[in-house]
Coordinates of C-alpha atoms and ligand atoms in Angstrom, one line a residue:
M84 CA 69.9 133.3 80.6
A85 CA 67.7 132.0 83.6
N86 CA 65.6 129.1 82.4
G87 CA 66.3 129.2 78.9
S88 CA 66.9 126.4 77.0
L89 CA 70.1 124.5 74.2
S90 CA 67.7 124.9 71.0
S91 CA 67.1 128.4 71.1
I92 CA 70.6 129.6 71.6
P93 CA 72.2 130.1 67.7
V94 CA 75.1 128.7 66.2
G95 CA 77.9 129.9 67.0
T96 CA 77.5 131.1 70.2
E97 CA 79.5 132.0 72.8
L98 CA 78.5 130.6 76.5
H99 CA 79.9 129.7 79.3
G100 CA 80.0 126.6 81.7
V101 CA 81.0 124.0 83.7
I102 CA 81.9 120.2 82.8
V103 CA 79.9 117.8 85.0
R104 CA 81.0 114.7 83.2
G105 CA 83.0 113.2 80.7
Y106 CA 83.3 110.4 78.2
G107 CA 87.0 109.6 76.5
L108 CA 85.8 112.2 73.6
Y109 CA 83.1 114.2 74.5
Y110 CA 82.4 116.0 77.8
D111 CA 79.1 116.9 78.8
V112 CA 78.6 121.1 80.2
A113 CA 76.1 122.4 82.1
I114 CA 75.6 126.1 80.4
D115 CA 75.1 129.1 83.1
G116 CA 71.9 130.0 82.8
I117 CA 70.0 126.9 81.3
E118 CA 69.0 123.9 84.2
G119 CA 68.4 120.4 83.5
E120 CA 69.8 120.3 80.0
V121 CA 73.0 119.6 79.1
L122 CA 75.5 121.2 75.9
R123 CA 77.5 117.8 74.7
C124 CA 80.7 119.3 73.6
T125 CA 84.3 117.9 72.2
L126 CA 88.0 119.8 73.0
R127 CA 89.2 122.4 70.6
G128 CA 92.7 119.7 69.5
M129 CA 95.2 122.6 71.0
L130 CA 94.1 122.1 74.5
K131 CA 94.7 118.7 74.5
R132 CA 98.1 120.0 73.7
Q133 CA 98.2 122.6 75.9
R134 CA 97.9 120.7 78.7
R135 CA 100.9 117.2 79.2
R136 CA 100.8 116.8 82.4
T137 CA 97.7 116.7 83.8
D138 CA 94.2 116.0 82.3
P139 CA 93.3 118.8 79.3
A140 CA 89.8 118.6 80.8
A141 CA 87.7 117.4 83.8
V142 CA 85.2 117.9 85.3
G143 CA 84.5 120.9 87.3
D144 CA 86.3 122.7 84.7
R145 CA 84.9 126.2 84.1
V146 CA 84.8 126.3 80.1
R147 CA 83.9 128.6 77.3
A148 CA 82.2 126.8 74.8
T149 CA 80.7 127.4 71.4
M150 CA 77.4 125.6 70.0
T151 CA 78.7 124.5 66.5
T152 CA 75.4 122.3 65.9
P153 CA 71.9 122.8 67.2
E154 CA 69.8 119.9 68.2
T155 CA 68.5 117.9 64.8
P156 CA 65.0 117.7 63.1
E157 CA 65.3 114.2 64.5
G158 CA 65.7 115.7 67.9
D159 CA 69.6 114.8 68.0
P160 CA 70.8 117.4 70.9
P161 CA 73.0 119.8 69.8
E162 CA 76.3 120.1 70.4
G163 CA 79.5 122.3 71.2
V164 CA 83.1 122.9 71.6
I165 CA 85.2 123.9 74.2
E166 CA 87.3 126.5 73.3
E167 CA 89.2 127.5 76.8
I168 CA 89.3 126.0 80.0
L169 CA 89.6 128.8 82.6
P170 CA 92.9 128.4 85.5
R171 CA 92.2 125.9 87.4
V172 CA 91.9 126.8 90.9
R173 CA 92.3 123.2 92.6
A174 CA 92.1 119.6 91.9
L175 CA 91.9 116.1 94.5
S176 CA 94.0 114.1 92.0
R177 CA 95.7 111.0 91.8
L178 CA 98.3 109.9 89.6
A179 CA 97.3 108.5 85.6
R180 CA 98.3 105.2 85.9
G181 CA 101.0 103.5 85.4
T182 CA 103.0 107.5 85.3
Q183 CA 105.3 109.3 87.4
D184 CA 103.9 112.4 87.2
V185 CA 101.2 112.5 84.9
E186 CA 98.2 113.8 87.0
Q187 CA 94.3 112.6 87.1
V188 CA 91.9 114.7 87.8
I189 CA 89.0 113.0 89.8
V190 CA 87.6 116.7 90.1
A191 CA 88.6 120.4 89.7
N192 CA 88.3 122.8 91.2
P193 CA 86.5 121.8 94.6
D194 CA 85.3 124.4 97.5
Q195 CA 84.7 121.5 100.2
L196 CA 85.1 118.4 100.7
V197 CA 82.0 116.2 103.0
A198 CA 84.0 113.2 104.6
V199 CA 81.3 110.5 104.9
F200 CA 81.0 108.0 108.3
A201 CA 78.7 105.7 109.5
I202 CA 77.5 105.7 113.0
R203 CA 78.0 101.9 112.5
E204 CA 77.6 99.6 109.5
P205 CA 80.0 99.8 108.9
E206 CA 81.6 101.1 112.2
P207 CA 83.8 104.4 111.9
H208 CA 87.7 104.2 111.3
P209 CA 89.1 107.1 112.9
R210 CA 93.1 106.5 111.0
L211 CA 90.3 106.5 108.0
I212 CA 88.2 109.5 108.6
D213 CA 92.2 111.6 109.1
R214 CA 93.2 110.2 106.2
F215 CA 90.1 111.9 104.0
L216 CA 90.5 115.3 107.1
L217 CA 94.4 115.0 105.1
I218 CA 93.6 114.8 101.8
A219 CA 91.1 118.4 102.0
E220 CA 94.3 119.8 103.8
A221 CA 96.4 118.9 101.2
R222 CA 94.7 120.4 99.0
D223 CA 93.8 123.7 100.8
L224 CA 89.7 122.2 100.3
S225 CA 87.3 122.9 103.8
A226 CA 86.4 120.0 105.0
I227 CA 83.3 119.0 106.7
I228 CA 82.5 115.8 109.4
C229 CA 78.8 113.9 108.2
F230 CA 78.3 110.9 110.4
N231 CA 75.8 109.2 108.2
K232 CA 73.0 106.2 109.9
A233 CA 71.5 108.1 112.7
D234 CA 68.9 105.8 112.9
L235 CA 71.5 103.4 114.4
A236 CA 73.2 105.3 116.7
D237 CA 72.5 104.9 120.2
P238 CA 72.9 107.8 122.5
G239 CA 76.2 109.5 123.4
D240 CA 78.0 107.8 120.3
V241 CA 77.7 110.9 117.9
D242 CA 79.8 112.9 121.4
A243 CA 82.0 110.4 121.1
L244 CA 83.1 109.9 118.0
A245 CA 82.8 114.3 117.2
E246 CA 85.5 115.0 120.4
P247 CA 88.6 114.4 119.4
Y248 CA 87.6 116.7 116.1
R249 CA 86.3 119.4 118.5
P250 CA 89.4 122.0 118.9
A251 CA 90.7 121.2 115.4
G252 CA 87.1 123.0 114.4
Y253 CA 85.7 121.0 111.3
P254 CA 81.7 121.5 111.1
I255 CA 80.5 118.2 111.8
V256 CA 76.3 116.7 110.8
T257 CA 74.6 113.9 111.8
T258 CA 72.4 112.3 108.8
S259 CA 70.2 109.6 108.1
A260 CA 69.8 109.4 104.9
R261 CA 66.7 107.0 105.5
T262 CA 65.0 109.4 107.8
G263 CA 66.3 112.5 107.1
E264 CA 67.6 113.7 109.6
G265 CA 70.2 116.3 109.1
I266 CA 69.9 116.1 105.5
D267 CA 68.5 120.0 105.4
E268 CA 71.1 120.9 107.8
L269 CA 73.8 119.0 105.1
K270 CA 72.2 120.5 102.3
G271 CA 72.6 124.0 103.6
M272 CA 76.5 123.0 104.1
L273 CA 76.1 123.2 99.9
A274 CA 75.3 125.8 99.1
G275 CA 77.0 128.5 96.3
K276 CA 80.0 125.8 96.1
I277 CA 81.3 122.6 94.4
T278 CA 81.5 120.1 96.9
A279 CA 83.2 116.4 96.5
F280 CA 81.6 113.3 98.6
A281 CA 84.4 111.3 99.8
G282 CA 84.3 108.4 102.2
P283 CA 84.2 104.3 102.3
S284 CA 81.7 102.3 100.7
G285 CA 78.8 101.5 102.5
V286 CA 78.3 104.1 104.4
G287 CA 75.8 106.5 102.0
K288 CA 76.8 108.3 99.9
S289 CA 75.3 107.9 97.1
S290 CA 71.6 107.7 99.8
L291 CA 72.8 111.0 100.9
L292 CA 73.5 112.2 97.3
N293 CA 70.4 111.0 96.0
A294 CA 68.3 112.4 98.9
I295 CA 70.5 116.3 97.9
A296 CA 70.1 115.8 94.2
P297 CA 66.9 114.5 93.0
E298 CA 68.4 114.5 90.0
R299 CA 71.5 111.9 90.6
A300 CA 68.4 109.8 91.8
E301 CA 66.5 110.1 87.8
R302 CA 70.4 109.6 86.3
T303 CA 71.1 106.3 87.9
G304 CA 67.9 105.0 86.7
E305 CA 68.4 106.2 83.6
V306 CA 71.6 104.5 83.3
S307 CA 70.9 101.7 84.9
Q308 CA 68.1 100.7 82.3
A309 CA 70.4 102.3 80.1
T310 CA 73.4 99.3 80.1
G311 CA 71.3 96.9 82.2
K312 CA 74.2 97.3 85.1
G313 CA 73.2 100.0 87.1
R314 CA 75.5 102.5 88.5
H315 CA 78.2 99.9 89.5
T316 CA 79.0 101.0 85.7
T317 CA 79.9 105.0 87.3
T318 CA 83.4 105.5 87.3
W319 CA 83.9 108.9 86.1
T320 CA 83.0 111.5 88.6
T321 CA 80.0 113.8 88.2
L322 CA 78.7 116.6 88.9
F323 CA 75.3 117.5 90.1
R324 CA 73.5 120.4 91.0
V325 CA 71.3 120.8 93.8
A326 CA 70.7 125.0 92.7
P327 CA 71.9 127.1 90.0
D328 CA 75.8 127.7 91.9
T329 CA 75.7 124.8 93.8
W330 CA 77.5 121.1 92.7
V331 CA 78.1 117.9 94.4
A332 CA 80.2 115.5 92.8
D333 CA 80.9 111.9 94.0
T334 CA 84.9 110.9 94.2
P335 CA 84.8 107.6 93.0
G336 CA 88.5 105.9 93.9
I337 CA 89.6 109.4 96.8
R338 CA 89.2 106.2 99.0
A339 CA 92.2 104.9 97.5
L340 CA 94.0 108.1 97.5
R341 CA 97.7 108.4 98.3
L342 CA 99.1 111.9 100.2
W343 CA 101.2 112.3 96.9
G344 CA 103.2 115.1 97.6
V345 CA 102.3 115.5 101.2
Q346 CA 106.1 115.6 102.6
P347 CA 106.2 113.9 107.2
D348 CA 107.3 117.6 107.8
E349 CA 104.7 118.9 106.5
L350 CA 102.1 116.6 108.4
D351 CA 101.7 119.2 111.3
R352 CA 100.6 121.5 109.7
L353 CA 97.7 119.3 107.8
Y354 CA 95.9 118.9 111.5
P355 CA 94.8 123.0 112.4
E356 CA 94.8 122.0 115.9
F357 CA 98.5 122.0 115.6
R358 CA 98.8 124.8 114.0
P359 CA 98.8 127.7 117.0
H360 CA 101.4 125.8 118.5
L361 CA 104.0 125.0 115.8
D362 CA 106.0 127.9 116.2
A363 CA 106.1 127.3 119.6
C364 CA 108.3 124.1 119.8
Y365 CA 112.2 124.5 121.1
Y366 CA 113.0 123.1 118.0
A367 CA 112.7 124.5 114.2
D368 CA 112.6 121.2 112.9
C369 CA 110.5 119.4 115.7
R370 CA 109.2 116.3 114.8
H371 CA 106.8 116.6 117.3
I372 CA 107.6 112.8 119.4
N373 CA 110.1 112.9 121.5
E374 CA 111.8 116.4 121.5
P375 CA 112.4 118.5 123.9
G376 CA 109.8 121.7 124.4
C377 CA 107.4 120.3 122.2
A378 CA 104.8 122.8 121.8
I379 CA 102.2 119.8 120.5
L380 CA 103.1 116.9 123.5
A381 CA 102.8 119.8 125.4
A382 CA 99.4 120.7 124.3
V383 CA 98.0 117.0 124.1
E384 CA 98.9 117.3 127.9
S385 CA 96.6 120.4 128.4
G386 CA 94.4 118.4 126.1
E387 CA 93.7 121.5 123.7
I388 CA 94.6 118.6 120.7
H389 CA 92.7 115.1 121.7
P390 CA 95.1 112.5 122.4
A391 CA 93.7 110.3 119.2
R392 CA 94.2 112.6 116.8
Y393 CA 97.6 113.2 117.9
E394 CA 98.4 109.3 117.5
S395 CA 97.1 109.8 114.7
Y396 CA 99.1 111.8 113.8
R397 CA 101.8 109.6 115.0
S398 CA 100.9 106.9 113.1
F399 CA 101.5 108.6 109.6
V400 CA 104.6 110.0 110.5
E401 CA 106.0 107.2 111.3
N402 CA 104.4 105.1 109.0
D403 CA 105.8 107.5 106.4
E404 CA 102.5 107.3 104.6
Ligands
LIG648 P1 77.9 103.8 99.8 O1 78.3 102.8 99.2 O2 78.3 104.6 101.0 O3 77.5 105.1 98.8 O4 76.6 103.4 99.9 P2 75.2 102.9 99.8 O5 74.0 104.9 99.7 O6 75.1 102.9 98.6 O7 74.2 102.5 100.9 C1 74.8 101.8 101.8 C2 73.5 100.9 102.2 O8 73.2 101.0 103.6 C3 71.9 100.7 101.5 O9 72.2 99.7 101.9 C4 72.0 102.0 102.0 O10 70.2 101.7 102.4 C5 72.4 101.7 104.3 N1 71.8 103.1 104.1 C6 72.6 104.2 103.4 N2 71.7 105.2 104.5 C7 71.6 105.0 105.4 C8 70.4 105.3 106.9 O11 71.1 106.3 107.1 N3 70.7 104.7 108.1 C9 70.4 103.4 107.7 N4 70.4 102.1 108.6 N5 71.2 103.1 106.4 C10 71.5 103.7 105.3
LIG649 ZN1 107.1 119.6 119.4

């Protein structure tokens, strides 16, 4: 069905795709093999009742859908219904406001997270970098660190920022949304995946996403024409297509994520460079603060763990965040 169009699909046809945007009762589904348009769908009532503790459907969910209404002669787009949501492999989520146990999904099934920081303007905050990496690790997502605004960097800036993360093995990419430096390299890291972009505001996430997914730049223009309010009205996560199986998501609100569900005694496993040493501590329940025979403290001493990362670990444990 490659390069097909929705208007050529008969009513009743079973379709497969991914939810790219939600608007309350409606979900836009990108149908496999069809580019440049989405099928506006509602959700079968039983699907809403099946999942009480989480969003019944979320951006990033893979779905089976049926076309229900063809395009009208007046040119109103066709509509469909979501029949089935395929099992979610993982999710970036937060607690729904005002609840103790209801999950609000920011994006379903992300494969990886790109943590975007500016080399300067605003100055990156190492603890904040680590917080994003911990969110990724806790959700079983691989993480990439992107240092943007390379055009503002002095020689040595990037090396100094990147050094603490080398032992952890995180891929690090340096970009400039302004000059285009590093954009192709970053794009190459996205192929075939759903990637969530996260980072503090002002670092250039929107600019990077527009450079990577031209469709996004167009959409943003449309929104501001339609509402006069521009992209700041965009609070829903949206998936943008970069290539047939390659999606990027801007993830508003991730920055405020608490590490819910992460116990202090699990934190050490979320630092990849700690993992090879964890079984070597003398005490099985070592917190790696001041215990004798601690293999983590020894690894900091020997340079296998960067002191800045160790200090970050300690601050998260001690503040019980
Ligand atoms: P967001 O809040 O992370 O989405 O950041 P924006 O994409 O809105 O960018 C914030 C500001 O930084 C804007 O004024 C951009 O023009 C600027 N900006 C974005 N990327 C770069 C870059 O690579 N270099 C420089 N010098 N400025 C950039
Ligand atoms: Zn220890």
